[in-house]
């Protein structure tokens, strides 16, 4: 596998989703990359923290901002296994992140239901990267819950 490709970074996000599964969390993993360097990584922690806002994206945004010493993530890219929800899209908008790449679509709760306009106008998007792997994690997780 080539280093520093979208696929490489999405696989790192999938590793974070695996951590979420091990903790009994919904399997969503996120990483934030700046200049081909991972500066933040996170998995869902809503159950562990008893906090509905503790989505992987929110935790990663905070970690990246702390790392950079800036609330803006202009030159950064988020790789996340599931399409962000509207709450996370709002945080991504305020952070002015440069690019969002997600694996599996979330037709029920994803921000694209409301349109790309939820993100900052300069934010680029890409989706469907390793979507089979990302969607399978979600389906298997919820099939075990039911």
CSV table of C-alpha atoms in Angstrom, one decimal:
chain,number,residue,atom,x,y,z
A,1,UNK,CA,0.0,0.0,0.0
A,2,UNK,CA,1.3,3.4,-1.0
A,3,UNK,CA,1.8,5.9,1.8
A,4,UNK,CA,-0.2,9.1,2.1
A,5,UNK,CA,-3.0,8.2,-0.2
A,6,UNK,CA,-6.7,8.6,0.6
A,7,UNK,CA,-6.9,4.9,1.0
A,8,UNK,CA,-4.0,4.8,3.4
A,9,UNK,CA,-5.6,7.4,5.6
A,10,UNK,CA,-9.1,5.8,5.5
A,11,UNK,CA,-7.6,2.6,6.6
A,12,UNK,CA,-6.2,4.5,9.6
A,13,UNK,CA,-9.7,5.7,10.3
A,14,UNK,CA,-11.0,2.2,10.1
A,15,UNK,CA,-8.4,1.2,12.7
A,16,UNK,CA,-10.1,3.8,15.0
A,17,UNK,CA,-13.5,2.3,14.2
A,18,UNK,CA,-12.1,-1.1,15.4
A,19,UNK,CA,-11.2,0.6,18.7
A,20,UNK,CA,-14.8,1.8,19.0
A,21,UNK,CA,-16.1,-1.7,18.5
A,22,UNK,CA,-13.8,-3.1,21.2
A,23,UNK,CA,-15.2,-0.5,23.5
A,24,UNK,CA,-18.8,-1.2,22.7
A,25,UNK,CA,-19.3,2.0,20.8
A,26,UNK,CA,-20.8,2.6,17.4
A,27,UNK,CA,-17.9,1.8,15.0
A,28,UNK,CA,-17.0,5.2,13.7
A,29,UNK,CA,-13.4,6.3,13.4
A,30,UNK,CA,-11.8,9.5,12.3
A,31,UNK,CA,-8.4,11.0,11.7
A,32,UNK,CA,-7.3,14.4,10.7
A,33,UNK,CA,-4.3,14.9,8.5
A,34,UNK,CA,-2.3,18.0,7.9
A,35,UNK,CA,0.6,18.0,5.4
A,36,UNK,CA,0.4,14.2,5.2
A,37,UNK,CA,0.8,13.9,8.9
A,38,UNK,CA,-1.9,12.5,11.2
A,39,UNK,CA,-2.4,15.1,13.8
A,40,UNK,CA,-5.6,13.7,15.4
A,41,UNK,CA,-7.3,10.4,15.7
A,42,UNK,CA,-10.5,9.4,17.5
A,43,UNK,CA,-13.2,6.9,17.8
A,44,UNK,CA,-16.8,7.3,19.0
A,45,UNK,CA,-16.9,7.7,22.8
A,46,UNK,CA,-20.6,8.5,23.4
A,47,UNK,CA,-21.1,5.4,25.7
A,48,UNK,CA,-17.9,5.7,27.6
A,49,UNK,CA,-18.3,9.4,28.3
A,50,UNK,CA,-22.1,9.3,28.5
A,51,UNK,CA,-22.1,12.2,26.1
A,52,UNK,CA,-24.1,12.4,23.0
A,53,UNK,CA,-21.7,14.9,21.4
A,54,UNK,CA,-18.7,12.6,21.8
A,55,UNK,CA,-18.6,11.6,18.1
A,56,UNK,CA,-15.3,10.6,16.6
A,57,UNK,CA,-15.3,13.7,14.4
A,58,UNK,CA,-15.9,16.1,17.3
A,59,UNK,CA,-13.1,14.6,19.4
A,60,UNK,CA,-10.8,14.7,16.4
A,61,UNK,CA,-11.6,18.3,15.6
A,62,UNK,CA,-10.8,19.3,19.2
A,63,UNK,CA,-7.5,17.3,19.2
A,64,UNK,CA,-6.4,18.8,15.8
A,65,UNK,CA,-7.2,22.3,16.9
A,66,UNK,CA,-5.2,21.8,20.1
A,67,UNK,CA,-2.3,20.3,18.2
A,68,UNK,CA,-2.2,23.2,15.8
A,69,UNK,CA,-3.0,25.9,18.4
A,70,UNK,CA,-5.8,27.2,16.1
A,71,UNK,CA,-9.5,26.8,15.9
A,72,UNK,CA,-9.2,26.7,12.1
A,73,UNK,CA,-8.3,23.6,10.2
A,74,UNK,CA,-7.9,25.2,6.7
A,75,UNK,CA,-5.1,22.9,5.5
A,76,UNK,CA,-6.4,19.7,7.1
A,77,UNK,CA,-8.4,16.7,5.9
A,78,UNK,CA,-10.8,14.6,7.9
A,79,UNK,CA,-11.1,10.9,7.0
A,80,UNK,CA,-14.1,9.3,8.7
A,81,UNK,CA,-15.7,5.9,8.2
A,82,UNK,CA,-19.3,7.2,8.3
A,83,UNK,CA,-20.8,10.3,6.7
A,84,UNK,CA,-20.9,13.0,9.5
A,85,UNK,CA,-24.1,13.9,11.1
A,86,UNK,CA,-25.4,17.5,11.0
A,87,UNK,CA,-23.9,18.3,14.4
A,88,UNK,CA,-20.5,17.2,13.2
A,89,UNK,CA,-20.9,19.0,9.9
A,90,UNK,CA,-21.7,22.2,11.8
A,91,UNK,CA,-18.4,21.8,13.8
A,92,UNK,CA,-16.6,21.0,10.6
A,93,UNK,CA,-18.0,24.2,9.0
A,94,UNK,CA,-16.9,26.3,12.0
A,95,UNK,CA,-13.4,24.8,11.8
A,96,UNK,CA,-13.2,25.6,8.1
A,97,UNK,CA,-11.6,22.3,7.5
A,98,UNK,CA,-10.1,22.0,4.0
A,99,UNK,CA,-11.5,18.6,3.0
A,100,UNK,CA,-13.8,15.9,4.3
A,101,UNK,CA,-13.5,12.3,3.1
A,102,UNK,CA,-16.0,9.7,4.3
A,103,UNK,CA,-16.5,6.0,3.6
A,104,UNK,CA,-20.1,4.8,4.2
A,105,UNK,CA,-23.1,7.0,3.5
A,106,UNK,CA,-25.6,7.6,6.3
A,107,UNK,CA,-28.9,8.1,4.5
A,108,UNK,CA,-30.8,8.4,7.8
A,109,UNK,CA,-28.6,10.7,9.8
A,110,UNK,CA,-25.9,12.1,7.5
A,111,UNK,CA,-25.5,15.8,6.7
A,112,UNK,CA,-25.8,15.3,2.9
A,113,UNK,CA,-29.5,14.9,3.5
A,114,UNK,CA,-29.4,18.7,4.0
A,115,UNK,CA,-26.8,19.4,1.4
A,116,UNK,CA,-23.1,20.1,1.1
A,117,UNK,CA,-23.9,23.7,2.1
A,118,UNK,CA,-23.7,22.5,5.7
A,119,UNK,CA,-19.9,22.6,5.3
A,120,UNK,CA,-17.8,25.7,4.8
A,121,UNK,CA,-18.0,26.9,1.2
A,122,UNK,CA,-14.3,26.2,0.7
A,123,UNK,CA,-14.4,22.7,2.1
A,124,UNK,CA,-13.9,20.0,-0.5
A,125,UNK,CA,-15.6,16.6,-0.1
A,126,UNK,CA,-15.0,13.0,-1.3
A,127,UNK,CA,-17.1,10.0,-0.4
A,128,UNK,CA,-17.5,6.3,-0.9
A,129,UNK,CA,-13.8,5.6,-0.2
A,130,UNK,CA,-13.6,2.0,1.1
A,131,UNK,CA,-17.4,2.2,1.5
A,132,UNK,CA,-17.9,-1.6,1.5
A,133,UNK,CA,-15.5,-2.0,4.5
A,134,UNK,CA,-17.0,0.9,6.3
A,135,UNK,CA,-20.6,0.0,5.7
A,136,UNK,CA,-20.0,-3.6,6.6
A,137,UNK,CA,-18.6,-2.6,10.0
A,138,UNK,CA,-21.8,-0.7,10.7
A,139,UNK,CA,-24.2,-3.4,9.5
A,140,UNK,CA,-22.4,-6.1,11.5
A,141,UNK,CA,-22.3,-4.0,14.7
A,142,UNK,CA,-26.1,-3.3,14.5
A,143,UNK,CA,-27.0,-6.8,13.5
A,144,UNK,CA,-25.4,-8.0,16.7
A,145,UNK,CA,-27.3,-5.4,18.8
A,146,UNK,CA,-30.7,-6.6,17.5
